[in-house]
Coordinates of C-alpha atoms in Angstrom, one line a residue:
M1125 CA -0.1 0.0 0.0
F1126 CA 1.3 3.5 -0.8
L1127 CA 0.0 6.7 0.8
R1128 CA 1.1 10.2 1.6
A1129 CA 0.9 11.8 5.1
P1130 CA 0.2 15.5 5.2
C1131 CA 1.5 18.2 7.5
K1132 CA -0.6 20.4 9.7
V1133 CA -0.7 24.0 11.0
N1134 CA -2.4 25.2 14.2
L1135 CA -4.2 28.3 13.2
T1136 CA -4.7 28.9 16.8
L1137 CA -3.0 27.2 19.8
D1138 CA -4.2 27.9 23.4
V1139 CA -2.1 26.0 26.0
F1140 CA -3.6 25.7 29.4
N1141 CA -1.5 25.2 32.6
K1142 CA -1.4 21.8 34.1
K1143 CA -4.0 21.4 36.8
E1144 CA -1.6 19.2 39.0
H1145 CA 2.1 18.6 39.0
T1146 CA 1.4 15.0 38.3
D1147 CA -0.3 15.8 35.0
V1148 CA 1.3 14.3 32.1
Y1149 CA -0.1 16.5 29.3
H1150 CA -1.3 20.1 29.0
N1151 CA -4.9 20.7 27.9
L1152 CA -5.0 22.5 24.5
D1153 CA -7.6 24.4 22.5
S1154 CA -6.6 24.6 18.8
L1155 CA -7.9 25.0 15.4
V1156 CA -6.0 22.6 13.1
V1157 CA -5.8 22.5 9.2
L1158 CA -4.1 20.0 7.1
F1159 CA -1.7 21.1 4.2
G1160 CA -1.1 19.1 1.0
Q1161 CA 2.6 19.6 1.2
P1162 CA 5.2 18.9 2.4
A1163 CA 4.0 15.3 2.9
D1164 CA 5.8 12.1 3.9
E1165 CA 5.5 9.0 1.7
L1166 CA 4.8 5.5 3.1
R1167 CA 4.9 2.1 1.4
I1168 CA 3.4 -0.5 3.8
Y1169 CA 3.7 -4.3 3.1
I1170 CA 1.4 -6.6 5.1
E1171 CA 1.6 -10.4 5.2
P1172 CA 0.3 -13.1 7.5
T1173 CA 2.8 -15.2 9.5
N1174 CA 2.7 -18.4 11.4
N1175 CA 4.9 -16.9 14.1
K1176 CA 4.5 -13.8 16.3
T1177 CA 3.9 -10.4 15.0
S1178 CA 6.8 -8.4 13.7
I1179 CA 7.5 -4.9 12.4
T1180 CA 10.2 -3.5 10.2
L1181 CA 10.6 0.2 9.7
L1182 CA 13.0 1.7 7.1
C1183 CA 13.3 5.4 7.3
S1184 CA 15.0 7.8 4.8
D1185 CA 16.2 10.0 7.5
S1186 CA 18.9 8.1 9.4
R1187 CA 18.6 10.5 12.3
L1188 CA 15.1 9.1 13.3
P1189 CA 14.7 6.0 15.2
N1190 CA 13.4 2.9 13.4
D1191 CA 12.0 1.1 16.5
N1192 CA 9.3 1.6 19.1
R1193 CA 10.5 5.3 19.6
N1194 CA 9.1 6.1 16.1
L1195 CA 5.3 6.9 16.1
A1196 CA 4.8 5.0 12.8
Y1197 CA 6.3 1.9 14.3
R1198 CA 4.3 2.3 17.5
A1199 CA 1.0 2.8 15.6
A1200 CA 1.5 -0.5 13.7
D1201 CA 2.5 -2.2 17.0
V1202 CA -0.7 -0.9 18.8
Y1203 CA -3.0 -1.8 15.9
L1204 CA -1.7 -5.3 15.5
K1205 CA -1.9 -6.0 19.2
H1206 CA -5.5 -4.9 19.2
I1207 CA -6.6 -7.4 16.5
D1208 CA -4.4 -10.0 18.1
E1209 CA -3.4 -11.9 14.9
P1210 CA 0.2 -12.6 13.8
F1211 CA 1.3 -10.4 10.9
H1212 CA 4.5 -9.0 9.6
V1213 CA 4.3 -5.3 8.7
K1214 CA 7.1 -3.6 6.8
I1215 CA 7.0 0.2 6.6
E1216 CA 9.1 2.3 4.2
L1217 CA 9.1 5.8 5.3
D1218 CA 10.4 8.6 3.0
K1219 CA 10.5 11.8 5.1
H1220 CA 9.7 15.2 3.6
I1221 CA 8.2 16.9 6.6
P1222 CA 11.0 18.4 8.6
A1223 CA 11.5 17.1 12.1
E1224 CA 11.3 19.3 15.2
A1225 CA 9.3 21.9 13.1
G1226 CA 5.9 21.9 14.7
L1227 CA 4.2 20.4 11.5
G1228 CA 3.3 17.1 13.0
G1229 CA 5.3 14.9 10.7
G1230 CA 5.6 12.1 13.3
S1231 CA 1.9 12.2 14.3
S1232 CA 0.9 12.2 10.7
D1233 CA 3.0 9.2 9.9
A1234 CA 1.3 7.4 12.8
A1235 CA -2.2 8.3 11.6
A1236 CA -1.3 7.2 8.0
V1237 CA -0.1 3.7 9.4
L1238 CA -3.5 3.4 11.3
R1239 CA -5.5 4.3 8.2
A1240 CA -3.6 1.9 5.9
L1241 CA -3.9 -1.1 8.3
N1242 CA -7.7 -0.5 9.0
I1243 CA -8.3 -0.5 5.3
Y1244 CA -6.2 -3.6 4.8
F1245 CA -8.1 -5.2 7.6
N1246 CA -11.5 -4.1 6.1
H1247 CA -12.1 -1.5 8.8
R1248 CA -12.0 -4.0 11.6
I1249 CA -11.7 -1.3 14.1
D1250 CA -14.5 1.4 14.1
Q1251 CA -13.6 5.1 13.7
T1252 CA -14.3 5.9 17.4
T1253 CA -12.0 3.3 18.7
L1254 CA -9.3 4.2 16.0
M1255 CA -9.5 7.9 17.2
A1256 CA -9.0 6.8 20.8
M1257 CA -6.1 4.7 19.7
A1258 CA -4.6 7.6 17.9
A1259 CA -5.0 9.9 20.9
R1260 CA -3.1 7.5 23.1
L1261 CA -0.2 7.5 20.7
G1262 CA 0.2 11.3 20.8
S1263 CA -1.7 14.6 21.1
D1264 CA -1.7 15.5 17.5
V1265 CA -2.4 12.0 16.0
S1266 CA -6.2 12.2 16.1
S1267 CA -6.3 15.4 14.1
F1268 CA -4.8 13.5 11.1
L1269 CA -7.7 11.1 11.1
A1270 CA -10.3 13.8 10.7
E1271 CA -11.8 14.4 7.2
K1272 CA -11.9 18.2 7.6
P1273 CA -10.4 21.0 9.7
V1274 CA -10.9 20.4 13.4
R1275 CA -11.0 22.0 16.8
M1276 CA -8.7 20.0 19.0
R1277 CA -9.2 20.0 22.7
G1278 CA -8.1 18.2 25.8
Y1279 CA -4.7 16.8 25.3
G1280 CA -5.6 16.1 21.7
D1281 CA -8.2 13.5 22.4
V1282 CA -11.3 15.7 21.9
I1283 CA -11.7 16.2 18.1
E1284 CA -14.7 18.3 16.8
T1285 CA -15.1 18.7 13.1
L1286 CA -15.7 22.4 12.2
H1287 CA -19.4 23.2 11.4
C1288 CA -18.3 26.5 9.7
E1289 CA -16.6 26.3 6.3
L1290 CA -13.1 27.7 6.1
P1291 CA -11.8 28.9 2.6
S1292 CA -8.8 27.5 0.9
L1293 CA -5.7 28.9 2.5
Y1294 CA -2.4 29.5 0.9
G1295 CA 0.9 30.5 2.3
V1296 CA 4.6 29.6 2.9
V1297 CA 6.4 27.6 5.5
V1298 CA 10.0 28.2 6.3
R1299 CA 12.1 26.3 8.7
P1300 CA 15.4 27.9 10.1
N1301 CA 18.4 25.7 10.8
T1302 CA 17.2 25.1 14.2
G1303 CA 14.9 22.4 15.8
V1304 CA 12.7 22.7 18.9
S1305 CA 11.9 19.8 21.3
T1306 CA 8.2 19.8 22.1
A1307 CA 9.1 18.9 25.7
H1308 CA 11.4 21.9 25.9
A1309 CA 8.8 24.2 24.6
Y1310 CA 6.3 23.1 27.2
A1311 CA 9.0 23.5 29.9
L1312 CA 9.4 27.1 28.8
L1313 CA 5.8 27.8 29.2
D1314 CA 5.6 26.0 32.7
A1315 CA 8.4 28.3 33.8
I1316 CA 6.2 31.4 33.6
P1317 CA 4.6 32.1 36.9
N1318 CA 0.8 32.8 36.8
R1319 CA 0.7 32.5 33.0
Q1320 CA -2.6 33.5 31.5
P1321 CA -3.3 31.2 28.4
G1322 CA -4.9 32.6 25.4
S1323 CA -8.5 32.2 24.2
S1324 CA -7.8 32.7 20.6
T1325 CA -9.6 29.6 19.3
E1326 CA -13.0 30.5 20.6
Q1327 CA -12.5 34.1 19.4
L1328 CA -11.7 33.2 16.0
L1329 CA -14.5 30.5 15.6
S1330 CA -16.9 33.3 17.0
C1331 CA -15.8 35.8 14.3
I1332 CA -16.1 33.1 11.5
R1333 CA -19.6 32.2 12.6
A1334 CA -20.6 35.9 12.9
D1335 CA -19.1 37.0 9.7
K1336 CA -19.9 33.9 7.5
D1337 CA -22.8 35.8 5.7
S1338 CA -21.0 39.1 5.5
S1339 CA -18.7 40.7 2.8
I1340 CA -15.7 40.6 5.0
D1341 CA -12.8 38.7 3.5
I1342 CA -12.2 35.6 5.7
V1343 CA -8.6 35.5 4.9
T1344 CA -8.2 39.0 6.2
L1345 CA -10.1 38.1 9.3
L1346 CA -7.8 35.1 9.8
A1347 CA -4.7 37.3 9.4
K1348 CA -6.0 39.3 12.4
K1349 CA -6.9 36.3 14.6
L1350 CA -4.1 33.8 14.2
S1351 CA -2.4 33.1 17.5
N1352 CA 0.0 30.7 19.2
D1353 CA 0.7 30.7 23.0
F1354 CA 4.3 29.3 22.3
E1355 CA 5.4 32.4 20.3
S1356 CA 6.7 34.6 23.1
V1357 CA 8.7 31.9 24.9
I1358 CA 10.1 30.4 21.7
F1359 CA 11.1 33.7 20.2
A1360 CA 13.0 34.6 23.4
A1361 CA 14.8 31.2 23.6
Y1362 CA 15.5 30.9 19.9
P1363 CA 16.5 34.2 18.2
T1364 CA 16.8 32.5 14.9
I1365 CA 13.1 31.5 15.0
A1366 CA 12.2 35.1 15.9
E1367 CA 14.3 36.3 12.9
A1368 CA 12.5 33.9 10.6
Y1369 CA 9.1 35.3 11.8
D1370 CA 10.2 38.8 11.1
M1371 CA 11.6 37.9 7.7
V1372 CA 8.3 36.2 6.7
L1373 CA 6.4 39.4 7.5
S1374 CA 9.1 41.5 5.8
A1375 CA 8.6 39.4 2.7
G1376 CA 4.9 40.6 2.5
A1377 CA 3.0 37.8 4.3
L1378 CA -0.4 38.8 5.7
R1379 CA 0.4 37.2 9.0
A1380 CA 3.3 35.2 10.3
L1381 CA 2.7 32.4 12.8
L1382 CA 4.8 29.9 14.7
C1383 CA 3.9 26.2 13.7
G1384 CA 3.0 24.3 16.8
S1385 CA 5.8 24.5 19.2
G1386 CA 8.2 25.5 16.5
S1387 CA 10.6 25.8 14.8
A1388 CA 8.8 26.3 11.4
V1389 CA 7.0 29.6 10.7
F1390 CA 3.9 29.8 8.5
G1391 CA 3.2 33.0 6.4
L1392 CA -0.4 33.4 5.3
A1393 CA -0.7 34.5 1.6
R1394 CA -3.7 36.1 -0.1
N1395 CA -3.7 33.4 -2.8
S1396 CA -1.5 30.9 -4.6
Q1397 CA 0.3 33.5 -6.6
H1398 CA 1.1 35.5 -3.5
A1399 CA 2.5 32.3 -1.9
E1400 CA 4.8 31.7 -4.8
Q1401 CA 6.1 35.2 -4.5
L1402 CA 6.8 34.7 -0.7
V1403 CA 8.7 31.4 -1.6
N1404 CA 10.8 33.2 -4.1
Q1405 CA 11.8 35.9 -1.7
L1406 CA 12.5 33.7 1.3
A1407 CA 14.2 30.7 -0.5
P1408 CA 17.7 32.1 -0.4
H1409 CA 17.6 32.6 3.4
F1410 CA 16.4 29.2 4.8
P1411 CA 17.4 25.6 4.4
F1412 CA 13.7 24.7 4.0
V1413 CA 11.1 26.8 2.2
T1414 CA 7.9 25.5 0.5
N1415 CA 4.5 26.9 -0.5
V1416 CA 1.5 25.3 1.1
S1417 CA -2.2 25.2 0.7
T1418 CA -4.9 23.5 2.7
A1419 CA -6.2 20.0 1.9
T1420 CA -8.6 17.5 3.3
L1421 CA -7.9 13.9 4.2
E1422 CA -9.9 12.5 1.3
T1423 CA -7.2 13.9 -1.2
F1424 CA -4.6 11.6 0.5
T1425 CA -5.8 8.3 -1.0
I1426 CA -4.4 5.0 -0.3
N1427 CA -3.2 3.0 -3.4
H1428 CA -2.7 -0.8 -3.4
F1429 CA 0.3 -2.2 -5.2

């Protein structure tokens, strides 16, 4: 089976403080959209075996683990344990989504493996159970199983498909030569005493609902409302990311936005032509630059060999 795994951008990201020191995850409130590129590519081979279940993961990026530390491997392991039948699964993972960028590459790979296996096994696991399985793998994984843009709450386990339509969005994504550990990003937030989390997700959705029948350009509205609670602490700790943010704005983006916990920066464009202009201006300055546009999961079809 062959399939592509999309990246994501959090148009809003409100991060709430842990209620207890023993809490493992922070609660989130986020509006998540998928982008058609960059996208990882996966080839998955499945065959029954008389012996115990086994998994082989081959990754194009040698810096990434190829065992249970990799979310794609872990997704296959969790799925096969659930159906409790011996199979050998081989995953060939060709990475195009940069790591430690906040674009959800690892989570997307895990969701792609769950989708592929569930199709192979004729949807043996219902969607509700599959979503719960995804949430246990990681806080972003469930959002990559949703057909449309979603509001993600809880620690990523509460997924609500948006009832209001978002327009097609275009832009640019740049990644400086710096990665950000998600754990470190959260630690930076936790170090702020009496931090007040944002409420941008609810504000943005309220504006979209209120203005859906008006003549206001929704892209202009989005440019004013995009928000990420990580920005202040990440920019202070990583000057190169703050510089990338400023450069995206200087190139003419309607709005710049930190992607997840970083290190990539998204620049919102008026249309696809504007996005290409941004790419051309920014390409000489970053090791990774690409134009992006929103996509839905149905465009990421699974092809059988």
